[in-house]
Short mmCIF file of C-alpha atoms in Angstrom, two decimals:
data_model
loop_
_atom_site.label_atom_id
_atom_site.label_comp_id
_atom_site.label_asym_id
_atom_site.label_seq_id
_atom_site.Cartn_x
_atom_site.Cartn_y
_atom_site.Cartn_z
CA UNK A 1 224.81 -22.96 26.60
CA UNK A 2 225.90 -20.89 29.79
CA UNK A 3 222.33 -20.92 31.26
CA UNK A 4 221.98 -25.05 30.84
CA UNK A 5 225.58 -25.17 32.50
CA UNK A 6 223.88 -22.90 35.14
CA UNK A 7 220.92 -24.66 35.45
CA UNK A 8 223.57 -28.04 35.90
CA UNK A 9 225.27 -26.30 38.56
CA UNK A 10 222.10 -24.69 40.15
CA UNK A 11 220.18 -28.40 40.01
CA UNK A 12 223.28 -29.91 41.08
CA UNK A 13 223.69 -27.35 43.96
CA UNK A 14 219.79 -28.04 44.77
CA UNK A 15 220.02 -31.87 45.25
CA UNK A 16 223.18 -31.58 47.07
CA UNK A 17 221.19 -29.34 49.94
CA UNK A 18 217.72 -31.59 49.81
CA UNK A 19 220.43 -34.32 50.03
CA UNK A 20 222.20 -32.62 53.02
CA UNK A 21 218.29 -31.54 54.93
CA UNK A 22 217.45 -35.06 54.40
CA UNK A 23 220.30 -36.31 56.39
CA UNK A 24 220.16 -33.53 59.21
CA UNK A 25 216.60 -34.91 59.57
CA UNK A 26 217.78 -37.93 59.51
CA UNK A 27 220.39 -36.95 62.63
CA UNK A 28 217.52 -34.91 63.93
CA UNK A 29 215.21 -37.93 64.35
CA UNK A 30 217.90 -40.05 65.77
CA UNK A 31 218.92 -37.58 68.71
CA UNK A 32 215.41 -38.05 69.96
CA UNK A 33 215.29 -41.42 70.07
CA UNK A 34 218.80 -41.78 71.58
CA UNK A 35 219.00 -41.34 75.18
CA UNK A 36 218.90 -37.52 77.19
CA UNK A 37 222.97 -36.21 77.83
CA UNK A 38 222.26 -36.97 81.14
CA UNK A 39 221.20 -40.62 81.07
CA UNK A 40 224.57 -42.87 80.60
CA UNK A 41 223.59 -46.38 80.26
CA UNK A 42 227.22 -47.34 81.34
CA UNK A 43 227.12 -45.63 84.87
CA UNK A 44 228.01 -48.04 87.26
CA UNK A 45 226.18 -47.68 90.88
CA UNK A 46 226.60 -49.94 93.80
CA UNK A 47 223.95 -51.71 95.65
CA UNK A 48 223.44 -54.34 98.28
CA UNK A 49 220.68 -57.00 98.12
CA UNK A 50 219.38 -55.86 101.23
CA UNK A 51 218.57 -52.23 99.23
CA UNK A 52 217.25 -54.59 96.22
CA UNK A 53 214.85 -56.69 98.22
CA UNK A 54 211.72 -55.03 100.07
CA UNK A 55 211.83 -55.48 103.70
CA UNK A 56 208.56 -57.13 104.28
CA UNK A 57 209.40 -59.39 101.39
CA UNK A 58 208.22 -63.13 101.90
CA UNK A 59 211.56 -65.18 101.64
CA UNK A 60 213.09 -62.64 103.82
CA UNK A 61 210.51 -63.82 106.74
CA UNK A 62 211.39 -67.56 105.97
CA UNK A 63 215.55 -66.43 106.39
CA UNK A 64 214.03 -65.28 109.63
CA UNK A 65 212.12 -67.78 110.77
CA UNK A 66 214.46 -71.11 109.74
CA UNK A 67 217.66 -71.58 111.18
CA UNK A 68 218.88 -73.44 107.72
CA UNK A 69 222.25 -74.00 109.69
CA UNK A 70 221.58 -77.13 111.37
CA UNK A 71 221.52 -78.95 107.74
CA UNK A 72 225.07 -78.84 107.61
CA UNK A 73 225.42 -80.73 111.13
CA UNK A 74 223.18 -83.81 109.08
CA UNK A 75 225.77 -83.43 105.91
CA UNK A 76 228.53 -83.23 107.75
CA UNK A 77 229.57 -87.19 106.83
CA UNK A 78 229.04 -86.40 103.32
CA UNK A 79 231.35 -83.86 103.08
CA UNK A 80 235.40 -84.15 103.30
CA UNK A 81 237.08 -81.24 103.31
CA UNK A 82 240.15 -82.30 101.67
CA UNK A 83 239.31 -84.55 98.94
CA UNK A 84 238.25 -83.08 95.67
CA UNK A 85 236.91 -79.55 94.85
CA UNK A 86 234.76 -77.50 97.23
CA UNK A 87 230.60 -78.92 96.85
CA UNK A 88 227.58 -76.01 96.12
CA UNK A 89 226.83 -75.44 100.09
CA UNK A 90 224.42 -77.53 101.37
CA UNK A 91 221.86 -74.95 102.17
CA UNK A 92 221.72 -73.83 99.21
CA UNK A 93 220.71 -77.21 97.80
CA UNK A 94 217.91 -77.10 99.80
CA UNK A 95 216.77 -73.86 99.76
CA UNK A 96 216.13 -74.33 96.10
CA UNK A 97 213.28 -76.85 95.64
CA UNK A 98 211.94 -74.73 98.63
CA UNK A 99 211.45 -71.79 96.39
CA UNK A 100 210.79 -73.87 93.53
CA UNK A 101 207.79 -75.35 95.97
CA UNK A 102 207.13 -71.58 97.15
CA UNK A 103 206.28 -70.36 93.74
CA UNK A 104 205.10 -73.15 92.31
CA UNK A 105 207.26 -73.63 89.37
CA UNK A 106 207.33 -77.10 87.97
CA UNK A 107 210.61 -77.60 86.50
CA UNK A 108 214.15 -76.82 88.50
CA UNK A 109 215.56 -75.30 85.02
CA UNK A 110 213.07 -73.07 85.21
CA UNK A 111 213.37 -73.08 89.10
CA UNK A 112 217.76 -72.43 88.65
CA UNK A 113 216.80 -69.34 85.62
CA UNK A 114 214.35 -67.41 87.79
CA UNK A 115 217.29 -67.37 90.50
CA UNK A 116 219.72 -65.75 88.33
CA UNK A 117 216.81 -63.38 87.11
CA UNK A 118 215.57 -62.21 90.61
CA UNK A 119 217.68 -60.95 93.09
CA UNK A 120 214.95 -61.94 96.04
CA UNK A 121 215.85 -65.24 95.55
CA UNK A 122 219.12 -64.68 96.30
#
């Protein structure tokens, strides 16, 4: 009876450590496919949109090339200053079918999305 006891304790012992090997693999596989020590997905790094957006970039030449500030002298009746909540500027509301005409995209949800997306547009 000892030896079946053994053999109990020895096959007991044996899936305890295939157990154990299949869970270091386990880890083993999992710290390669997690990220390098060095690579922290929650650095934080600060950046202007000038940095972000190439310098020959093709809305940049049309901020160049359009003075956009004489819209708000042709709003200016529209807008009172001390009634209500502040409007979207003025520009801005017509900068956006510009780019929406720019790169052709057909509906202004689709127009107001790819502005949040791409910091060019911006």
């Amino acid at each position: 009876m000892k030896t079946k006891s053994s053999e109990v304790i020895l096959l007991g012992i044996f899936l305890a450590l295939k157990e154990y090997n299949k869970r270091k693999r386990y880890l083993v596989r999992c710290s390669y496919v997690s990220h390098p020590p060095e690579y922290n997905r929650h650095q934080v790094g600060f950046y202007t949109l000038d940095e972000l957006v190439p310098k020959d970039h093709f809305l940049r030449k049309v901020e160049e090339t359009i003075d956009f500030s004489f819209i708000y002298d042709l709003v200016e009746d529209s807008y009172s200053s001390d009634n209500g909540r502040p409007s979207l500027d003025p520009v801005l509301l017509v900068k956006i079918p510009l780019i929406q005409c720019f790169y052709g995209i057909r509906s202004m949800r689709q127009t107001i999305k790819n502005i949040e997306v791409n910091t060019a547009y911006r």
